[in-house]
PDB file of C-alpha atoms in Angstrom:
ATOM      1  CA  GLU A  69      11.172 -38.050   0.213  1.00  0.00           C
ATOM      2  CA  GLY A  70       7.737 -38.923   1.620  1.00  0.00           C
ATOM      3  CA  GLY A  71       4.710 -40.446  -0.091  1.00  0.00           C
ATOM      4  CA  GLY A  72       1.391 -39.456  -1.577  1.00  0.00           C
ATOM      5  CA  ALA A  73       0.693 -36.731  -4.090  1.00  0.00           C
ATOM      6  CA  MET A  74       2.789 -34.066  -2.322  1.00  0.00           C
ATOM      7  CA  VAL A  75       6.408 -34.911  -1.602  1.00  0.00           C
ATOM      8  CA  ARG A  76       9.506 -33.065  -0.449  1.00  0.00           C
ATOM      9  CA  TRP A  77      12.050 -32.375  -3.178  1.00  0.00           C
ATOM     10  CA  THR A  78      15.629 -31.204  -2.623  1.00  0.00           C
ATOM     11  CA  PHE A  79      17.571 -29.652  -5.496  1.00  0.00           C
ATOM     12  CA  THR A  80      20.923 -31.411  -5.946  1.00  0.00           C
ATOM     13  CA  GLU A  81      22.513 -29.171  -8.593  1.00  0.00           C
ATOM     14  CA  GLY A  82      22.254 -25.759 -10.174  1.00  0.00           C
ATOM     15  CA  PRO A  83      21.633 -22.408  -8.456  1.00  0.00           C
ATOM     16  CA  MET A  84      18.892 -23.936  -6.252  1.00  0.00           C
ATOM     17  CA  ARG A  85      21.198 -26.629  -4.897  1.00  0.00           C
ATOM     18  CA  GLY A  86      20.459 -27.549  -1.282  1.00  0.00           C
ATOM     19  CA  ARG A  87      17.038 -25.866  -1.227  1.00  0.00           C
ATOM     20  CA  ALA A  88      13.861 -27.879  -0.816  1.00  0.00           C
ATOM     21  CA  TYR A  89      10.118 -27.565  -1.245  1.00  0.00           C
ATOM     22  CA  HIS A  90       6.982 -29.661  -0.942  1.00  0.00           C
ATOM     23  CA  GLY A  91       5.460 -30.328  -4.347  1.00  0.00           C
ATOM     24  CA  SER A  92       3.821 -32.822  -6.633  1.00  0.00           C
ATOM     25  CA  ALA A  93       5.156 -36.257  -7.463  1.00  0.00           C
ATOM     26  CA  GLN A  94       6.754 -34.890 -10.638  1.00  0.00           C
ATOM     27  CA  ALA A  95      10.475 -34.489 -10.025  1.00  0.00           C
ATOM     28  CA  PRO A  96      12.081 -31.084 -10.601  1.00  0.00           C
ATOM     29  CA  ALA A  97      14.996 -32.831 -12.387  1.00  0.00           C
ATOM     30  CA  GLY A  98      17.614 -31.575  -9.984  1.00  0.00           C
ATOM     31  CA  GLY A  99      16.670 -27.950 -10.283  1.00  0.00           C
ATOM     32  CA  PRO A 100      17.397 -25.401 -13.017  1.00  0.00           C
ATOM     33  CA  ARG A 101      20.652 -25.935 -14.891  1.00  0.00           C
ATOM     34  CA  ASP A 102      20.306 -23.025 -17.289  1.00  0.00           C
ATOM     35  CA  PRO A 103      20.906 -19.664 -15.539  1.00  0.00           C
ATOM     36  CA  GLU A 104      18.106 -18.087 -17.587  1.00  0.00           C
ATOM     37  CA  GLU A 105      15.722 -20.824 -16.509  1.00  0.00           C
ATOM     38  CA  GLY A 106      16.700 -20.154 -12.906  1.00  0.00           C
ATOM     39  CA  ARG A 107      15.606 -16.546 -13.286  1.00  0.00           C
ATOM     40  CA  GLN A 108      12.131 -17.304 -14.618  1.00  0.00           C
ATOM     41  CA  ARG A 109      10.498 -17.689 -11.200  1.00  0.00           C
ATOM     42  CA  ALA A 110      12.097 -14.452 -10.019  1.00  0.00           C
ATOM     43  CA  ARG A 111      10.825 -12.716 -13.145  1.00  0.00           C
ATOM     44  CA  ALA A 112       7.305 -13.964 -12.444  1.00  0.00           C
ATOM     45  CA  GLY A 113       7.579 -12.721  -8.866  1.00  0.00           C
ATOM     46  CA  ARG A 114       8.629  -9.283 -10.080  1.00  0.00           C
ATOM     47  CA  LEU A 115       5.615  -9.037 -12.368  1.00  0.00           C
ATOM     48  CA  VAL A 116       3.271  -9.967  -9.535  1.00  0.00           C
ATOM     49  CA  LYS A 117       4.888  -7.452  -7.187  1.00  0.00           C
ATOM     50  CA  GLU A 118       4.583  -4.692  -9.775  1.00  0.00           C
ATOM     51  CA  GLY A 119       0.941  -5.517 -10.540  1.00  0.00           C
ATOM     52  CA  ARG A 120       1.796  -6.343 -14.161  1.00  0.00           C
ATOM     53  CA  HIS A 121       0.998 -10.030 -13.957  1.00  0.00           C
ATOM     54  CA  TRP A 122      -2.153 -10.277 -16.048  1.00  0.00           C
ATOM     55  CA  GLY A 123      -3.288  -9.319 -19.511  1.00  0.00           C
ATOM     56  CA  ARG A 124      -4.219 -10.484 -22.990  1.00  0.00           C
ATOM     57  CA  VAL A 125      -2.237 -13.137 -24.844  1.00  0.00           C
ATOM     58  CA  ARG A 126      -1.095 -11.168 -27.884  1.00  0.00           C
ATOM     59  CA  ALA A 127       0.737 -14.052 -29.547  1.00  0.00           C
ATOM     60  CA  LEU A 128       1.024 -17.760 -28.816  1.00  0.00           C
ATOM     61  CA  ARG A 129       3.146 -20.371 -30.581  1.00  0.00           C
ATOM     62  CA  ARG A 130       3.019 -24.083 -29.840  1.00  0.00           C
ATOM     63  CA  ALA A 131       6.010 -26.349 -30.322  1.00  0.00           C
ATOM     64  CA  GLY A 132       5.417 -29.844 -28.981  1.00  0.00           C
ATOM     65  CA  GLN A 133       5.243 -29.708 -25.203  1.00  0.00           C
ATOM     66  CA  SER A 134       6.289 -26.063 -24.955  1.00  0.00           C
ATOM     67  CA  ARG A 135       4.691 -22.685 -25.506  1.00  0.00           C
ATOM     68  CA  THR A 136       6.154 -19.339 -26.504  1.00  0.00           C
ATOM     69  CA  LEU A 137       3.843 -16.445 -25.799  1.00  0.00           C
ATOM     70  CA  GLU A 138       3.651 -12.669 -25.660  1.00  0.00           C
ATOM     71  CA  LEU A 139       1.571 -11.389 -22.787  1.00  0.00           C
ATOM     72  CA  GLU A 140       0.311  -7.828 -23.146  1.00  0.00           C
ATOM     73  CA  VAL A 141       0.407  -7.114 -19.451  1.00  0.00           C
ATOM     74  CA  ARG A 142      -1.977  -4.660 -17.808  1.00  0.00           C
ATOM     75  CA  GLY A 143      -1.378  -2.582 -14.742  1.00  0.00           C
ATOM     76  CA  GLU A 144      -0.076   0.885 -14.060  1.00  0.00           C
ATOM     77  CA  ALA A 145       1.708   0.828 -17.439  1.00  0.00           C
ATOM     78  CA  GLY A 146       0.869  -1.529 -20.278  1.00  0.00           C
ATOM     79  CA  ASP A 147       3.711  -3.311 -22.058  1.00  0.00           C
ATOM     80  CA  VAL A 148       4.524  -6.722 -23.501  1.00  0.00           C
ATOM     81  CA  GLU A 149       6.360  -9.569 -21.796  1.00  0.00           C
ATOM     82  CA  ARG A 150       7.694 -12.412 -23.931  1.00  0.00           C
ATOM     83  CA  PHE A 151       8.110 -15.907 -22.529  1.00  0.00           C
ATOM     84  CA  GLU A 152      10.152 -18.378 -24.563  1.00  0.00           C
ATOM     85  CA  ALA A 153       9.636 -22.160 -24.756  1.00  0.00           C
ATOM     86  CA  LEU A 154       7.753 -22.611 -21.501  1.00  0.00           C
ATOM     87  CA  PRO A 155       6.997 -26.208 -20.508  1.00  0.00           C
ATOM     88  CA  VAL A 156       3.311 -27.071 -20.564  1.00  0.00           C
ATOM     89  CA  VAL A 157       1.875 -27.956 -17.156  1.00  0.00           C
ATOM     90  CA  PRO A 158      -1.608 -29.408 -16.543  1.00  0.00           C
ATOM     91  CA  ASP A 159      -2.815 -26.820 -14.055  1.00  0.00           C
ATOM     92  CA  ALA A 160      -1.779 -24.157 -11.552  1.00  0.00           C
ATOM     93  CA  ALA A 161      -0.475 -26.703  -9.039  1.00  0.00           C
ATOM     94  CA  GLU A 162       3.116 -27.489  -8.059  1.00  0.00           C
ATOM     95  CA  SER A 163       4.916 -28.985 -11.058  1.00  0.00           C
ATOM     96  CA  GLY A 164       8.606 -28.648 -10.227  1.00  0.00           C
ATOM     97  CA  GLN A 165       9.036 -26.177 -13.120  1.00  0.00           C
ATOM     98  CA  GLU A 166      10.432 -22.699 -12.588  1.00  0.00           C
ATOM     99  CA  LEU A 167       7.760 -21.243 -14.868  1.00  0.00           C
ATOM    100  CA  GLY A 168       5.206 -23.195 -16.880  1.00  0.00           C
ATOM    101  CA  ALA A 169       2.359 -22.468 -19.260  1.00  0.00           C
ATOM    102  CA  CYS A 170      -0.952 -24.045 -18.306  1.00  0.00           C
ATOM    103  CA  GLU A 171      -3.058 -25.883 -20.811  1.00  0.00           C
ATOM    104  CA  GLY A 172      -5.988 -23.831 -22.049  1.00  0.00           C
ATOM    105  CA  LEU A 173      -4.092 -20.673 -22.992  1.00  0.00           C
ATOM    106  CA  GLU A 174      -5.331 -19.216 -26.273  1.00  0.00           C
ATOM    107  CA  GLN A 175      -4.169 -16.349 -28.434  1.00  0.00           C
ATOM    108  CA  GLY A 176      -6.438 -13.360 -27.843  1.00  0.00           C
ATOM    109  CA  GLY A 177      -7.557 -14.726 -24.486  1.00  0.00           C
ATOM    110  CA  TRP A 178      -6.648 -13.533 -21.008  1.00  0.00           C
ATOM    111  CA  ALA A 179      -3.867 -14.941 -18.844  1.00  0.00           C
ATOM    112  CA  VAL A 180      -2.491 -14.379 -15.358  1.00  0.00           C
ATOM    113  CA  VAL A 181       0.864 -15.157 -13.748  1.00  0.00           C
ATOM    114  CA  LYS A 182       0.467 -17.098 -10.510  1.00  0.00           C
ATOM    115  CA  LEU A 183       3.112 -17.896  -7.905  1.00  0.00           C
ATOM    116  CA  VAL A 184       2.587 -21.498  -6.854  1.00  0.00           C
ATOM    117  CA  SER A 185       5.451 -21.900  -4.395  1.00  0.00           C
ATOM    118  CA  GLN A 186       8.807 -20.426  -3.502  1.00  0.00           C
ATOM    119  CA  PHE A 187      10.303 -22.065  -6.588  1.00  0.00           C
ATOM    120  CA  THR A 188       7.448 -22.411  -9.063  1.00  0.00           C
ATOM    121  CA  ALA A 189       5.143 -20.129 -11.035  1.00  0.00           C
ATOM    122  CA  VAL A 190       2.680 -20.656 -13.868  1.00  0.00           C
ATOM    123  CA  ILE A 191       0.904 -18.639 -16.538  1.00  0.00           C
ATOM    124  CA  ALA A 192      -2.724 -19.722 -16.406  1.00  0.00           C
ATOM    125  CA  GLU A 193      -5.917 -18.909 -18.266  1.00  0.00           C
ATOM    126  CA  MET A 194      -7.762 -15.957 -16.730  1.00  0.00           C
ATOM    127  CA  PRO A 195     -11.575 -16.074 -16.805  1.00  0.00           C
ATOM    128  CA  ALA A 196     -13.148 -13.265 -18.808  1.00  0.00           C
ATOM    129  CA  GLU A 197     -15.135 -12.065 -15.792  1.00  0.00           C
ATOM    130  CA  ALA A 198     -11.977 -11.798 -13.702  1.00  0.00           C
ATOM    131  CA  ALA A 199     -10.288  -9.799 -16.470  1.00  0.00           C
ATOM    132  CA  ALA A 200     -13.323  -7.509 -16.692  1.00  0.00           C
ATOM    133  CA  ALA A 201     -13.172  -6.876 -12.942  1.00  0.00           C
ATOM    134  CA  GLU A 202      -9.461  -6.054 -13.127  1.00  0.00           C
ATOM    135  CA  LEU A 203     -10.011  -3.746 -16.100  1.00  0.00           C
ATOM    136  CA  GLY A 204     -12.773  -1.959 -14.218  1.00  0.00           C
ATOM    137  CA  ALA A 205     -10.506  -1.415 -11.213  1.00  0.00           C
ATOM    138  CA  LEU A 206      -7.733  -0.176 -13.499  1.00  0.00           C
ATOM    139  CA  GLU A 207     -10.075   2.319 -15.142  1.00  0.00           C
ATOM    140  CA  ARG A 208     -11.276   3.595 -11.779  1.00  0.00           C
ATOM    141  CA  ARG A 209      -7.701   4.156 -10.624  1.00  0.00           C
ATOM    142  CA  GLN A 210      -6.963   6.036 -13.830  1.00  0.00           C
ATOM    143  CA  ARG A 211     -10.022   8.233 -13.367  1.00  0.00           C
ATOM    144  CA  ARG A 212      -8.911   9.070  -9.841  1.00  0.00           C
ATOM    145  CA  ARG A 213      -5.449   9.999 -11.119  1.00  0.00           C
ATOM    146  CA  ASP A 214      -7.003  12.181 -13.823  1.00  0.00           C
ATOM    147  CA  GLU A 215      -9.227  13.889 -11.266  1.00  0.00           C
ATOM    148  CA  LEU A 216      -6.280  14.540  -8.956  1.00  0.00           C
ATOM    149  CA  ALA A 217      -4.285  15.986 -11.838  1.00  0.00           C
ATOM    150  CA  GLN A 218      -6.952  18.690 -12.283  1.00  0.00           C
ATOM    151  CA  LEU A 219      -6.739  19.835  -8.661  1.00  0.00           C
ATOM    152  CA  SER A 220      -4.480  22.407  -7.088  1.00  0.00           C
ATOM    153  CA  GLY A 221      -1.366  21.006  -5.458  1.00  0.00           C
ATOM    154  CA  ALA A 222      -2.725  21.796  -2.001  1.00  0.00           C
ATOM    155  CA  GLU A 223      -6.084  20.101  -2.586  1.00  0.00           C
ATOM    156  CA  ARG A 224      -4.365  17.114  -4.181  1.00  0.00           C
ATOM    157  CA  GLY A 225      -2.158  16.781  -1.123  1.00  0.00           C
ATOM    158  CA  ARG A 226      -5.210  16.885   1.140  1.00  0.00           C
ATOM    159  CA  ARG A 227      -7.044  14.173  -0.773  1.00  0.00           C
ATOM    160  CA  VAL A 228      -4.050  11.893  -1.148  1.00  0.00           C
ATOM    161  CA  GLY A 229      -3.200  12.343   2.519  1.00  0.00           C
ATOM    162  CA  ASN A 230      -6.739  11.602   3.664  1.00  0.00           C
ATOM    163  CA  ALA A 231      -6.820   8.474   1.502  1.00  0.00           C
ATOM    164  CA  ALA A 232      -3.556   7.347   3.110  1.00  0.00           C
ATOM    165  CA  VAL A 233      -5.016   7.965   6.573  1.00  0.00           C
ATOM    166  CA  ALA A 234      -8.074   5.900   5.669  1.00  0.00           C
ATOM    167  CA  ARG A 235      -5.894   2.881   4.921  1.00  0.00           C
ATOM    168  CA  GLY A 236      -3.639   3.441   7.931  1.00  0.00           C
ATOM    169  CA  ASP A 237      -0.557   4.601   5.992  1.00  0.00           C
ATOM    170  CA  PHE A 238       0.330   7.544   8.216  1.00  0.00           C
ATOM    171  CA  PHE A 239       3.873   8.054   6.911  1.00  0.00           C
ATOM    172  CA  ARG A 240       2.461   8.462   3.397  1.00  0.00           C
ATOM    173  CA  ALA A 241      -0.143  10.833   4.798  1.00  0.00           C
ATOM    174  CA  VAL A 242       2.542  13.064   6.341  1.00  0.00           C
ATOM    175  CA  ASP A 243       4.340  13.190   2.987  1.00  0.00           C
ATOM    176  CA  ALA A 244       1.146  14.021   1.075  1.00  0.00           C
ATOM    177  CA  TYR A 245       0.120  16.815   3.438  1.00  0.00           C
ATOM    178  CA  SER A 246       3.656  18.204   3.276  1.00  0.00           C
ATOM    179  CA  GLN A 247       3.511  18.260  -0.525  1.00  0.00           C
ATOM    180  CA  GLY A 248       0.198  20.084  -0.348  1.00  0.00           C
ATOM    181  CA  LEU A 249       1.702  22.717   1.928  1.00  0.00           C
ATOM    182  CA  GLU A 250       4.759  23.085  -0.294  1.00  0.00           C
ATOM    183  CA  ALA A 251       2.490  23.742  -3.289  1.00  0.00           C
ATOM    184  CA  GLY A 252       1.171  26.822  -1.482  1.00  0.00           C
ATOM    185  CA  ASP A 253      -1.773  27.303  -3.847  1.00  0.00           C
ATOM    186  CA  GLY A 254      -4.733  26.590  -1.574  1.00  0.00           C
ATOM    187  CA  GLY A 255      -5.186  29.685   0.579  1.00  0.00           C
ATOM    188  CA  GLU A 256      -4.970  30.128   4.353  1.00  0.00           C
ATOM    189  CA  GLU A 257      -7.948  27.944   5.275  1.00  0.00           C
ATOM    190  CA  LEU A 258      -6.692  24.941   3.299  1.00  0.00           C
ATOM    191  CA  ALA A 259      -3.189  25.493   4.659  1.00  0.00           C
ATOM    192  CA  ALA A 260      -4.617  25.253   8.194  1.00  0.00           C
ATOM    193  CA  THR A 261      -6.442  22.070   7.206  1.00  0.00           C
ATOM    194  CA  LEU A 262      -3.234  20.533   5.879  1.00  0.00           C
ATOM    195  CA  ARG A 263      -1.302  21.474   9.014  1.00  0.00           C
ATOM    196  CA  LEU A 264      -3.939  20.013  11.313  1.00  0.00           C
ATOM    197  CA  ASN A 265      -4.093  16.832   9.273  1.00  0.00           C
ATOM    198  CA  ARG A 266      -0.313  16.553   9.187  1.00  0.00           C
ATOM    199  CA  ALA A 267      -0.192  17.137  12.936  1.00  0.00           C
ATOM    200  CA  TRP A 268      -2.631  14.270  13.462  1.00  0.00           C
ATOM    201  CA  ALA A 269      -0.697  11.901  11.181  1.00  0.00           C
ATOM    202  CA  ALA A 270       2.617  12.952  12.733  1.00  0.00           C
ATOM    203  CA  LEU A 271       1.214  12.193  16.184  1.00  0.00           C
ATOM    204  CA  LYS A 272       0.250   8.731  14.980  1.00  0.00           C
ATOM    205  CA  VAL A 273       3.820   7.963  13.850  1.00  0.00           C
ATOM    206  CA  GLY A 274       5.437   9.510  16.922  1.00  0.00           C
ATOM    207  CA  ASP A 275       6.819  12.680  15.292  1.00  0.00           C
ATOM    208  CA  LEU A 276       5.891  14.847  18.254  1.00  0.00           C
ATOM    209  CA  GLU A 277       7.995  17.827  17.204  1.00  0.00           C
ATOM    210  CA  GLN A 278       6.248  18.090  13.835  1.00  0.00           C
ATOM    211  CA  CYS A 279       2.880  17.786  15.521  1.00  0.00           C
ATOM    212  CA  CYS A 280       3.656  20.615  17.931  1.00  0.00           C
ATOM    213  CA  GLN A 281       5.033  22.852  15.179  1.00  0.00           C
ATOM    214  CA  ASP A 282       1.974  22.441  12.979  1.00  0.00           C
ATOM    215  CA  CYS A 283      -0.476  23.012  15.827  1.00  0.00           C
ATOM    216  CA  THR A 284       1.372  26.117  16.980  1.00  0.00           C
ATOM    217  CA  ALA A 285       1.307  27.484  13.416  1.00  0.00           C
ATOM    218  CA  VAL A 286      -2.472  26.977  13.247  1.00  0.00           C
ATOM    219  CA  LEU A 287      -2.970  28.700  16.609  1.00  0.00           C
ATOM    220  CA  GLU A 288      -0.965  31.687  15.341  1.00  0.00           C
ATOM    221  CA  THR A 289      -2.876  32.029  12.068  1.00  0.00           C
ATOM    222  CA  SER A 290      -6.453  30.943  12.901  1.00  0.00           C
ATOM    223  CA  ALA A 291      -7.421  33.394  15.614  1.00  0.00           C
ATOM    224  CA  GLY A 292     -11.097  33.471  14.637  1.00  0.00           C
ATOM    225  CA  ASP A 293     -11.630  29.786  13.966  1.00  0.00           C
ATOM    226  CA  THR A 294     -12.691  28.101  17.205  1.00  0.00           C
ATOM    227  CA  VAL A 295     -12.938  24.615  15.709  1.00  0.00           C
ATOM    228  CA  ALA A 296      -9.443  24.757  14.220  1.00  0.00           C
ATOM    229  CA  ARG A 297      -7.967  26.160  17.428  1.00  0.00           C
ATOM    230  CA  CYS A 298      -9.558  23.422  19.541  1.00  0.00           C
ATOM    231  CA  LYS A 299      -8.194  20.699  17.301  1.00  0.00           C
ATOM    232  CA  ALA A 300      -4.754  22.296  17.371  1.00  0.00           C
ATOM    233  CA  LEU A 301      -4.836  22.500  21.173  1.00  0.00           C
ATOM    234  CA  LEU A 302      -5.975  18.888  21.537  1.00  0.00           C
ATOM    235  CA  ARG A 303      -3.316  17.527  19.210  1.00  0.00           C
ATOM    236  CA  ARG A 304      -0.530  19.656  20.615  1.00  0.00           C
ATOM    237  CA  GLY A 305      -1.611  18.748  24.136  1.00  0.00           C
ATOM    238  CA  ALA A 306      -1.506  15.049  23.237  1.00  0.00           C
ATOM    239  CA  ALA A 307       2.002  15.480  21.808  1.00  0.00           C
ATOM    240  CA  LEU A 308       3.184  17.389  24.894  1.00  0.00           C
ATOM    241  CA  ARG A 309       1.823  14.657  27.143  1.00  0.00           C
ATOM    242  CA  GLU A 310       3.738  12.035  25.125  1.00  0.00           C
ATOM    243  CA  ARG A 311       6.894  14.127  25.595  1.00  0.00           C
ATOM    244  CA  GLY A 312       6.336  14.086  29.357  1.00  0.00           C
ATOM    245  CA  ASP A 313       5.226  17.732  29.592  1.00  0.00           C
ATOM    246  CA  ARG A 314       2.103  17.110  31.637  1.00  0.00           C
ATOM    247  CA  GLY A 315       1.810  20.759  32.652  1.00  0.00           C
ATOM    248  CA  GLY A 316       1.913  21.978  29.065  1.00  0.00           C
ATOM    249  CA  ALA A 317      -0.576  19.333  28.033  1.00  0.00           C
ATOM    250  CA  ALA A 318      -3.003  20.289  30.810  1.00  0.00           C
ATOM    251  CA  GLU A 319      -2.717  23.956  29.823  1.00  0.00           C
ATOM    252  CA  ASP A 320      -3.666  23.155  26.209  1.00  0.00           C
ATOM    253  CA  PHE A 321      -6.604  20.991  27.244  1.00  0.00           C
ATOM    254  CA  GLU A 322      -7.854  23.741  29.581  1.00  0.00           C
ATOM    255  CA  LYS A 323      -7.589  26.319  26.800  1.00  0.00           C
ATOM    256  CA  CYS A 324      -9.651  24.049  24.587  1.00  0.00           C
ATOM    257  CA  LEU A 325     -12.327  23.835  27.287  1.00  0.00           C
ATOM    258  CA  GLN A 326     -12.367  27.631  27.522  1.00  0.00           C
ATOM    259  CA  LEU A 327     -13.220  27.728  23.817  1.00  0.00           C
ATOM    260  CA  GLU A 328     -15.580  24.725  23.886  1.00  0.00           C
ATOM    261  CA  PRO A 329     -16.724  23.968  27.460  1.00  0.00           C
ATOM    262  CA  GLU A 330     -18.527  20.799  26.339  1.00  0.00           C
ATOM    263  CA  ASN A 331     -15.612  19.299  24.416  1.00  0.00           C
ATOM    264  CA  VAL A 332     -15.637  15.654  25.479  1.00  0.00           C
ATOM    265  CA  ASP A 333     -12.079  14.861  24.292  1.00  0.00           C
ATOM    266  CA  ALA A 334     -10.582  17.760  26.228  1.00  0.00           C
ATOM    267  CA  ARG A 335     -12.401  16.792  29.423  1.00  0.00           C
ATOM    268  CA  SER A 336     -11.394  13.147  29.069  1.00  0.00           C
ATOM    269  CA  LEU A 337      -7.729  13.936  28.422  1.00  0.00           C
ATOM    270  CA  LEU A 338      -7.556  16.444  31.259  1.00  0.00           C
ATOM    271  CA  GLN A 339      -9.139  13.937  33.636  1.00  0.00           C
ATOM    272  CA  ALA A 340      -6.614  11.292  32.525  1.00  0.00           C
ATOM    273  CA  LEU A 341      -3.770  13.667  33.379  1.00  0.00           C
ATOM    274  CA  GLU A 342      -5.230  14.352  36.812  1.00  0.00           C
ATOM    275  CA  ASP A 343      -5.703  10.616  37.448  1.00  0.00           C
ATOM    276  CA  GLY A 344      -2.045   9.920  36.711  1.00  0.00           C
ATOM    277  CA  PRO A 345      -0.347   7.331  34.455  1.00  0.00           C
ATOM    278  CA  SER A 346      -3.030   4.700  35.106  1.00  0.00           C
ATOM    279  CA  GLY A 347      -5.550   6.875  33.331  1.00  0.00           C
ATOM    280  CA  SER A 348      -3.464   7.419  30.212  1.00  0.00           C
ATOM    281  CA  ASP A 349      -4.274   5.939  26.818  1.00  0.00           C
ATOM    282  CA  ASP A 350      -2.292   3.631  24.575  1.00  0.00           C
ATOM    283  CA  GLY A 351       0.771   5.859  24.204  1.00  0.00           C
ATOM    284  CA  ARG A 352      -0.055   7.270  20.791  1.00  0.00           C
ATOM    285  CA  GLY A 353      -2.354  10.062  21.880  1.00  0.00           C
ATOM    286  CA  GLN A 354      -5.310   8.516  20.085  1.00  0.00           C
ATOM    287  CA  ARG A 355      -7.940   9.761  22.539  1.00  0.00           C
ATOM    288  CA  GLY A 356      -6.826  13.328  21.913  1.00  0.00           C
ATOM    289  CA  ALA A 357      -5.695  13.010  18.318  1.00  0.00           C
ATOM    290  CA  GLY A 358      -9.181  13.302  16.940  1.00  0.00           C
ATOM    291  CA  PRO A 359     -10.281  12.518  13.393  1.00  0.00           C
ATOM    292  CA  PRO A 360      -8.793  14.025  10.211  1.00  0.00           C
ATOM    293  CA  TRP A 361      -9.820  17.638   9.739  1.00  0.00           C
ATOM    294  CA  ASP A 362     -12.627  16.981   7.276  1.00  0.00           C
ATOM    295  CA  GLU A 363     -13.665  13.417   8.154  1.00  0.00           C
TER     296      GLU A 363
END
């Protein structure tokens, strides 16, 4: 259907029957008839999702207009993927093939799996500079894992949790801080840090009970630490406010001001409570949540 270089194809047989896509003028020949062929695009998608979609071409065999290759894939775990008798396609554009091998692939060179459309994928040549950049990133991730492996469980939980907070993954942060606390090998000060950080992340995801529990635990164990107590009071007060306990929230904010009379967050949150609902924040306690413990 349609004209020009890109047309709309509808599969008329095989497992893709009835489905359509916009592609090149080369017909997809009615869609995949071999069940294994029909799984090639899904296999390519899995490799991309797992981050194992690029690597060095370990072996390459040509047979007319087809290629059989072994791709030594790189990623979190290196292994080898074998692709049998792939049709040769001119470039990484829509070809109508489930999975094709682009011209230019060479044994010993670098290749990358690319998803072209919902139905089509290709294995294309990967420039050496792109491979070098990917290898560099892979090495940096491995170094970070090695560094984390040398840390105590508590410190590892803190670092992983803070990294999750930095990218906005607050559920992962709660899990990481919890693992650090379960390790129990960081001492009282680090335990307080982990509880305050978990309280902050829990507040962000709406787990108000966990936030209150952690803040209360810090208040019970950090009698001489004014900074920790103020953060615990602010975060617990924010959680209480979200639960509708305006009196409890005001009490916590006032206690914080007794410890730090110039605390801007406490004054702002207390004023918002006195002004009524119109002075409240966005519903997640962000004005009182504060930054991670060791930002």
